[in-house]
Coordinates of C-alpha atoms and ligand atoms in Angstrom, one line a residue:
Chain A
X22 CA 292.2 70.6 194.1
X23 CA 295.4 72.1 193.2
X24 CA 298.8 71.0 190.7
X25 CA 301.3 71.9 193.0
X26 CA 305.0 71.6 190.7
X27 CA 307.6 72.6 193.0
X28 CA 311.3 72.7 191.7
X29 CA 314.0 71.6 194.6
X30 CA 317.8 71.1 195.0
X31 CA 318.6 67.2 194.4
X32 CA 320.0 67.5 197.6
X33 CA 316.6 68.5 199.8
X34 CA 314.8 65.6 197.3
X35 CA 314.8 62.0 199.4
X36 CA 313.7 63.9 203.0
X37 CA 310.9 66.4 201.1
X38 CA 310.0 63.0 200.1
X39 CA 309.8 61.1 203.4
X40 CA 308.6 64.1 204.8
X41 CA 305.3 64.2 202.2
X42 CA 304.3 60.8 202.8
X43 CA 304.3 60.8 206.4
X44 CA 302.3 64.0 206.5
X45 CA 299.7 61.6 203.7
X46 CA 300.4 63.5 200.9
X47 CA 300.6 61.6 197.1
X48 CA 303.6 62.9 195.2
X49 CA 305.3 62.2 191.7
X50 CA 309.0 63.3 190.9
X51 CA 310.4 64.6 188.0
X52 CA 314.4 64.8 187.0
X53 CA 314.8 67.7 186.2
X54 CA 317.7 70.9 185.0
X55 CA 318.1 74.3 186.1
X56 CA 318.3 76.8 183.4
X57 CA 321.1 78.9 184.6
X58 CA 323.2 76.8 186.0
X59 CA 322.8 73.8 184.3
X60 CA 322.6 71.5 187.4
X61 CA 320.9 68.8 188.1
X62 CA 317.1 69.5 190.6
X63 CA 314.2 67.9 191.4
X64 CA 310.6 68.8 190.1
X65 CA 307.3 67.5 192.6
X66 CA 304.3 67.2 190.7
X67 CA 301.6 67.2 193.5
X68 CA 297.6 66.7 193.6
X69 CA 296.5 68.1 196.7
X70 CA 293.0 69.0 198.5
X71 CA 292.1 72.6 198.3
X72 CA 292.0 73.1 202.0
X73 CA 295.6 71.0 202.4
X74 CA 297.5 73.2 200.2
X75 CA 298.7 75.4 203.0
X76 CA 299.8 72.2 205.2
X77 CA 301.5 70.7 201.3
X78 CA 303.6 74.3 201.6
X79 CA 304.7 74.1 205.1
X80 CA 306.0 70.7 204.7
X81 CA 307.5 72.3 201.8
X82 CA 309.3 75.4 203.1
X83 CA 310.5 73.1 206.3
X84 CA 312.5 70.6 204.5
X85 CA 313.8 72.9 201.5
X86 CA 316.5 74.5 202.6
X87 CA 318.5 77.3 200.5
X88 CA 322.3 77.2 199.5
X89 CA 324.8 79.0 198.0
X90 CA 327.0 77.4 195.4
X91 CA 330.3 79.0 193.6
X92 CA 329.9 79.1 190.0
X93 CA 333.0 79.5 187.6
X94 CA 331.3 81.4 184.5
X95 CA 333.2 80.2 181.4
X96 CA 332.6 83.4 179.8
X97 CA 331.8 87.2 181.2
X98 CA 327.6 87.6 182.1
X99 CA 328.1 90.3 179.9
X100 CA 330.6 92.8 178.3
X101 CA 333.8 92.1 176.5
X102 CA 335.7 88.5 176.4
X103 CA 340.1 90.1 175.6
X104 CA 341.9 88.9 178.4
X105 CA 339.1 87.5 180.8
X106 CA 340.1 85.7 182.9
X107 CA 336.9 84.0 185.5
X108 CA 336.2 84.9 188.8
X109 CA 334.3 83.0 191.2
X110 CA 331.0 83.9 191.6
X111 CA 328.3 82.9 194.7
X112 CA 324.8 82.8 193.8
X113 CA 322.2 81.8 196.3
X114 CA 320.1 78.4 195.0
X115 CA 316.6 79.0 197.0
X116 CA 315.3 75.9 198.4
X117 CA 311.9 75.2 196.3
X118 CA 310.0 77.7 193.3
X119 CA 306.7 76.7 193.3
X120 CA 303.7 77.0 190.7
X121 CA 300.5 76.4 192.1
X122 CA 297.6 75.5 189.5
X123 CA 293.9 74.6 189.4
X124 CA 292.9 71.2 188.7
X125 CA 289.6 71.5 186.5
X126 CA 288.9 68.0 186.8
X127 CA 290.6 64.9 188.8
X128 CA 290.4 60.9 187.0
X129 CA 292.2 57.9 189.0
X130 CA 291.4 54.9 187.5
Chain B
X28 CA 291.7 73.5 175.6
X29 CA 292.9 71.5 178.0
X30 CA 296.3 70.0 179.1
X31 CA 296.3 66.3 180.8
X32 CA 298.9 65.3 182.3
X33 CA 298.4 61.3 182.9
X34 CA 300.7 59.5 185.3
X35 CA 300.5 55.8 184.4
X36 CA 303.0 52.2 185.0
X37 CA 305.7 52.1 182.9
X38 CA 303.9 48.5 182.1
X39 CA 301.1 50.2 180.5
X40 CA 303.5 53.1 178.8
X41 CA 304.1 51.7 175.7
X42 CA 300.6 50.6 174.9
X43 CA 298.6 53.6 175.9
X44 CA 301.4 55.5 173.5
X45 CA 300.3 53.2 170.2
X46 CA 297.2 54.1 171.6
X47 CA 297.3 57.5 171.6
X48 CA 298.5 57.7 167.9
X49 CA 295.8 55.2 166.5
X50 CA 293.4 57.4 168.1
X51 CA 294.7 60.6 166.7
X52 CA 295.6 62.5 170.0
X53 CA 299.7 64.0 170.6
X54 CA 301.1 63.7 173.5
X55 CA 304.4 63.9 174.7
X56 CA 306.2 61.6 178.1
X57 CA 308.1 62.3 180.6
X58 CA 310.2 59.6 182.7
X59 CA 308.8 60.1 186.3
X60 CA 309.3 58.4 189.9
X61 CA 306.3 57.6 192.5
X62 CA 305.5 59.5 195.7
X63 CA 305.5 56.2 197.8
X64 CA 306.8 53.1 196.2
X65 CA 309.4 55.4 194.6
X66 CA 309.6 53.0 191.5
X67 CA 310.0 54.4 187.8
X68 CA 306.5 55.4 186.0
X69 CA 305.4 57.4 183.1
X70 CA 304.1 60.9 182.9
X71 CA 302.1 62.0 179.8
X72 CA 301.5 65.1 178.7
X73 CA 298.6 65.9 176.4
X74 CA 297.0 69.0 175.0
X75 CA 293.1 68.1 174.0
X76 CA 290.5 69.9 172.7
X77 CA 288.1 70.2 174.7
X78 CA 285.3 68.7 172.7
X79 CA 288.0 65.3 172.4
X80 CA 288.4 65.4 176.2
X81 CA 286.2 62.5 177.2
X82 CA 287.3 60.2 174.1
X83 CA 290.8 60.7 175.1
X84 CA 290.0 59.8 179.0
X85 CA 288.1 56.6 177.7
X86 CA 291.9 55.7 175.6
X87 CA 294.0 56.3 178.9
X88 CA 290.9 54.0 180.9
X89 CA 291.1 51.7 179.0
X90 CA 295.6 50.5 178.3
X91 CA 296.2 51.9 182.0
X92 CA 295.4 48.6 185.2
X93 CA 295.9 48.8 188.5
X94 CA 298.1 46.2 189.5
X95 CA 299.3 44.8 193.3
X96 CA 302.7 45.2 194.1
X97 CA 304.0 43.5 196.8
X98 CA 306.4 45.9 199.1
X99 CA 308.5 45.3 201.7
X100 CA 308.4 48.4 203.9
X101 CA 312.1 48.9 205.5
X102 CA 311.3 50.8 208.0
X103 CA 307.7 50.8 210.5
X104 CA 305.1 52.8 208.3
X105 CA 305.0 53.7 211.6
X106 CA 305.6 53.0 215.7
X107 CA 309.2 51.5 217.2
X108 CA 311.7 50.1 215.4
X109 CA 313.1 47.7 218.1
X110 CA 313.2 44.1 216.8
X111 CA 311.5 44.9 213.8
X112 CA 311.0 41.8 211.3
X113 CA 310.2 43.7 207.7
X114 CA 306.5 42.4 206.8
X115 CA 306.2 41.9 202.4
X116 CA 302.2 44.4 202.4
X117 CA 300.3 44.3 199.7
X118 CA 299.7 47.8 197.5
X119 CA 296.8 48.2 194.7
X120 CA 299.1 50.6 192.7
X121 CA 296.2 52.1 190.2
X122 CA 296.4 52.3 186.2
X123 CA 296.3 55.9 185.7
X124 CA 296.1 59.5 188.0
X125 CA 295.0 62.2 185.6
X126 CA 295.1 66.2 186.7
X127 CA 293.4 68.2 183.5
X128 CA 294.4 71.5 183.4
X129 CA 293.2 74.8 181.2
X130 CA 295.1 75.8 179.0
X131 CA 295.1 80.0 178.7
X132 CA 297.0 80.2 175.2
X133 CA 298.5 77.3 172.4
X134 CA 300.9 78.2 170.0
X135 CA 303.2 76.1 167.2
X136 CA 306.7 76.9 165.6
Chain C
X21 CA 301.7 84.9 186.4
X22 CA 301.8 82.0 183.4
X23 CA 303.2 79.1 183.5
X24 CA 304.6 78.0 179.8
X25 CA 305.2 74.5 178.8
X26 CA 306.7 74.5 175.3
X27 CA 308.5 71.1 174.2
X28 CA 310.9 72.0 171.8
X29 CA 313.9 69.5 169.6
X30 CA 316.8 68.8 171.0
X31 CA 318.5 69.8 168.9
X32 CA 317.4 73.9 169.7
X33 CA 317.3 73.3 173.2
X34 CA 321.4 74.8 174.2
X35 CA 320.2 77.5 172.3
X36 CA 317.1 78.3 173.7
X37 CA 318.5 78.1 177.0
X38 CA 320.8 80.5 177.0
X39 CA 318.6 83.1 175.1
X40 CA 316.6 82.9 177.8
X41 CA 319.8 83.4 180.2
X42 CA 320.4 86.3 178.1
X43 CA 317.0 88.0 178.1
X44 CA 316.8 87.2 182.0
X45 CA 314.0 84.4 181.9
X46 CA 314.5 81.6 184.8
X47 CA 313.7 78.2 183.2
X48 CA 313.7 74.7 183.8
X49 CA 314.0 71.6 181.5
X50 CA 312.9 68.3 182.0
X51 CA 314.2 65.4 179.2
X52 CA 311.1 64.2 177.6
X53 CA 310.1 61.5 174.8
X54 CA 307.5 62.6 171.7
X55 CA 304.7 60.3 171.6
X56 CA 304.9 59.8 167.3
X57 CA 308.3 59.4 167.0
X58 CA 309.3 58.5 170.0
X59 CA 312.4 60.5 169.6
X60 CA 313.9 63.0 172.7
X61 CA 312.8 65.9 173.3
X62 CA 313.0 68.9 175.7
X63 CA 310.4 70.2 177.6
X64 CA 310.4 73.7 178.8
X65 CA 309.0 75.0 182.2
X66 CA 308.8 78.6 182.6
X67 CA 307.2 81.2 185.3
X68 CA 307.2 84.6 183.7
X69 CA 305.1 87.4 184.8
X70 CA 302.2 88.3 182.6
X71 CA 303.9 91.7 180.8
X72 CA 306.8 89.8 180.0
X73 CA 304.9 86.4 178.1
X74 CA 305.0 88.0 174.8
X75 CA 308.1 88.7 174.8
X76 CA 309.3 85.2 175.7
X77 CA 307.0 83.8 173.3
X78 CA 309.4 85.6 170.7
X79 CA 312.5 84.2 172.7
X80 CA 311.3 80.7 171.9
X81 CA 310.3 81.6 168.1
X82 CA 313.6 82.8 167.5
X83 CA 315.3 79.8 168.9
X84 CA 313.2 77.0 167.7
X85 CA 313.1 76.1 164.2
X86 CA 310.9 73.6 162.5
X87 CA 312.6 70.3 160.8
X88 CA 312.0 67.6 158.4
X89 CA 312.6 64.5 160.1
X90 CA 312.5 61.2 157.7
X91 CA 311.3 58.2 159.3
X92 CA 310.2 54.4 157.9
X93 CA 307.2 52.7 159.8
X94 CA 307.7 50.2 161.5
X95 CA 303.8 49.0 160.5
X96 CA 301.7 50.5 158.5
X97 CA 300.0 53.5 160.1
X98 CA 297.3 52.0 159.0
X99 CA 295.8 49.4 156.9
X100 CA 297.3 45.4 155.5
X101 CA 300.2 44.1 156.8
X102 CA 301.3 41.4 154.1
X103 CA 304.4 41.9 152.1
X104 CA 304.5 45.5 153.5
X105 CA 307.8 47.1 152.5
X106 CA 308.7 49.9 155.2
X107 CA 309.0 53.2 153.0
X108 CA 310.6 56.6 154.5
X109 CA 308.1 59.0 155.2
X110 CA 308.9 62.1 155.7
X111 CA 307.4 64.1 158.5
X112 CA 308.0 67.7 159.5
X113 CA 308.4 68.7 163.0
X114 CA 307.6 71.9 164.5
X115 CA 310.3 74.3 166.5
X116 CA 308.3 74.4 169.6
X117 CA 305.0 73.3 171.0
X118 CA 303.6 76.0 173.6
X119 CA 300.7 75.7 176.3
X120 CA 300.6 78.5 178.5
X121 CA 298.7 77.8 181.7
X122 CA 297.8 80.4 183.9
X123 CA 299.2 80.6 187.7
X124 CA 297.1 80.8 191.0
X125 CA 299.8 81.3 193.4
X126 CA 303.7 81.3 193.4
X127 CA 306.3 80.9 196.2
X128 CA 309.8 81.3 196.7
X129 CA 311.3 79.3 200.0
Ligands
LIG9 N1 320.0 85.0 184.7 C1 319.9 85.0 185.9 N2 321.0 85.8 186.6 C2 321.9 85.7 187.8 N3 321.5 84.8 188.8 C3 320.3 83.4 188.6 C4 319.0 83.5 186.9 N4 318.8 83.2 186.7 C5 319.3 82.2 187.7 N5 319.9 82.7 188.8 C6 320.2 82.4 190.0 O1 320.5 80.9 189.8 C7 319.8 80.1 191.0 C8 319.9 78.9 190.0 O2 319.1 79.1 188.8 P1 318.4 77.9 188.1 O3 317.8 78.0 186.8 O4 320.5 76.6 187.8 O5 317.6 76.6 189.2 C9 315.9 77.2 189.2 C10 315.3 76.9 188.5 O6 315.1 75.4 187.7 C11 314.0 76.7 188.7 N6 313.1 78.6 188.9 C12 313.6 79.7 189.5 N7 312.6 80.8 188.7 C13 311.8 79.6 188.1 C14 311.0 80.3 187.1 N8 310.5 81.3 187.1 N9 310.6 79.0 186.2 C15 310.6 77.8 185.8 N10 311.9 77.4 186.4 C16 312.1 78.3 187.6 O7 314.1 76.9 190.4 C17 315.6 77.1 190.2 C18 316.1 77.2 191.7 O8 315.8 78.5 191.4 P2 316.4 80.1 192.6 O9 316.0 81.3 192.4 O10 316.2 79.5 193.9 O11 318.1 79.7 192.3 C19 318.7 80.5 191.2 C20 319.4 82.0 191.1 O12 319.4 82.8 191.9
LIG10 N1 297.7 63.2 194.3 C1 299.0 62.8 194.1 N2 300.3 63.5 193.4 C2 301.0 63.6 192.2 N3 301.2 62.4 192.0 C3 300.1 61.4 192.7 C4 298.7 61.4 193.1 N4 298.3 60.4 193.1 C5 298.8 59.3 192.8 N5 300.1 59.8 191.9 C6 300.8 59.4 191.4 O1 300.2 57.9 191.1 C7 300.9 57.0 191.2 C8 300.0 55.8 191.4 O2 299.5 56.0 192.3 P1 297.5 55.0 192.8 O3 297.4 56.4 193.9 O4 297.3 54.7 192.3 O5 298.9 54.0 193.8 C9 299.9 54.3 194.7 C10 298.4 54.4 196.3 O6 297.8 52.9 196.2 C11 299.4 53.8 197.0 N6 300.1 55.0 198.4 C12 300.6 56.0 197.8 N7 301.1 57.2 199.1 C13 300.2 55.8 200.0 C14 300.5 56.3 201.9 N8 301.4 57.8 202.4 N9 299.7 54.9 202.5 C15 300.0 54.1 201.6 N10 299.6 54.2 200.4 C16 299.9 54.4 199.7 O7 301.0 52.8 196.7 C17 300.7 53.7 195.1 C18 301.5 54.3 195.3 O8 301.5 55.1 194.7 P2 303.3 56.0 194.6 O9 303.4 57.5 195.0 O10 304.2 55.1 193.7 O11 303.0 56.5 192.8 C19 301.4 57.0 192.6 C20 302.4 58.7 192.1 O12 303.7 58.6 191.1
LIG11 N1 298.5 68.3 172.2 C1 300.7 68.0 171.6 N2 300.4 67.6 173.4 C2 301.4 66.7 173.2 N3 302.5 66.9 172.9 C3 302.8 67.5 171.8 C4 301.4 67.6 171.4 N4 301.7 68.3 170.3 C5 303.4 68.4 169.7 N5 303.7 67.8 170.9 C6 304.9 67.3 171.2 O1 305.9 68.3 170.3 C7 306.7 67.6 169.3 C8 306.7 68.0 168.0 O2 305.3 68.2 167.4 P1 304.9 68.8 165.9 O3 303.3 68.4 165.7 O4 305.4 69.5 165.7 O5 305.2 67.2 165.1 C9 304.7 66.1 164.8 C10 304.0 65.9 163.7 O6 304.3 67.0 162.7 C11 304.5 64.4 163.8 N6 303.0 63.8 164.0 C12 302.7 63.4 165.3 N7 301.6 62.7 165.9 C13 300.9 62.8 164.2 C14 300.1 61.0 163.9 N8 299.3 60.9 164.5 N9 300.0 61.5 162.6 C15 301.0 61.8 161.4 N10 301.7 62.6 162.3 C16 302.3 62.8 163.0 O7 305.6 63.9 163.9 C17 306.0 65.7 164.7 C18 306.9 64.9 166.3 O8 305.7 64.3 167.0 P2 306.1 63.3 168.3 O9 305.2 63.1 168.9 O10 307.4 63.1 168.3 O11 306.5 65.0 169.4 C19 305.5 65.9 169.3 C20 305.3 65.9 171.3 O12 306.6 65.6 171.9

């Protein structure tokens, strides 16, 4: 069994959740925050049998899309701050960041 | 060392937390949501020495119980939607869903 | 690749987040609760290449500090409850509790 931890954008969270239910995958959702943009996103925890892992990754890929986000950095990403006029910067946020871990043991009570 | 991730019902969360403290297990709690019922539940993260893992699983088993939950699906789980009258459905929610992962390294600062 | 799960005090969370961005580490934050003190803390999830793991641990160590916290236990930690007058107790809360897990596979979509 594998434990799949997928960080996705809030905008795709409900769509992914319905797609998982429809394909018979069980999941748990955690509200999370991005380290860089500091905006809300969603972390899914999904335990999946090894032979179903690739099917699960396809469901995640199909239901999560990357988007450009305009941010205005409060202070320069690097360098001096004199007479700094914040310029908007475009950042591409990926659809899903996925970590796959090995499950040593699985129990349900 | 193992990292135990246990998804339990909110109703058992405080009872399990006190039982863990009483048995000397350290834990961290995360608020989470079930993928299917979309209702709140709790995910415990518990780092435990290998030789104490079975004792921990017994504490989880004893303090988390399964319950039946009546849900009224908004739309049919499958099939057509014409003149659909939602019928309540009974779903059994388990006491705890437990993933046990191998910890490669543990540090405390 | 390793997945680093670090439980830190809320007081250090923003400082650690900025230090991670500055050193080029990507991270996701989860709001969490301590099992013993029941007060809020923060769990960071950080995927990191094997050769950068030690540099990451140094950033965590430098930006998270241990603090003493005074608690007044509601009921005795053990023993009888007759004529119990709660006495404040000092508990040292560490700067960071860090679990390092092996990542079997990493994907970004
Ligand atoms: N130091 C930096 N300089 C310039 N641009 C930067 C940057 N750090 C991040 N970005 C950009 O900002 C996007 C949002 O990052 P954030 O940390 O808010 O939100 C992240 C974070 O919550 C999570 N994530 C990504 N990589 C991670 C990792 N290695 N460990 C833990 N979480 C990660 O996935 C979300 C989306 O990541 P994604 O890479 O698609 O998209 C990232 C990336 O394109
Ligand atoms: N492999 C896995 N990976 C990650 N998290 C997992 C998981 N298996 C279970 N969980 C977590 O544990 C909760 C209880 O699951 P359980 O299987 O006991 O109880 C489940 C199950 O009896 C039922 N159920 C779940 N998915 C179903 C489906 N596609 N069709 C019919 N019944 C379903 O509804 C109950 C509540 O499910 P819900 O998703 O709200 O809440 C789930 C979910 O948060
Ligand atoms: N093995 C593990 N698995 C999962 N999470 C873990 C863990 N070890 C520590 N943590 C997390 O790290 C926080 C700080 O732990 P620390 O051991 O530095 O600092 C602890 C410790 O010094 C003390 N403490 C914890 N349990 C105790 C107990 N049963 N008896 C006496 N003191 C305890 O209270 C402080 C705060 O504990 P709290 O539970 O509120 O918050 C904990 C918990 O959220």
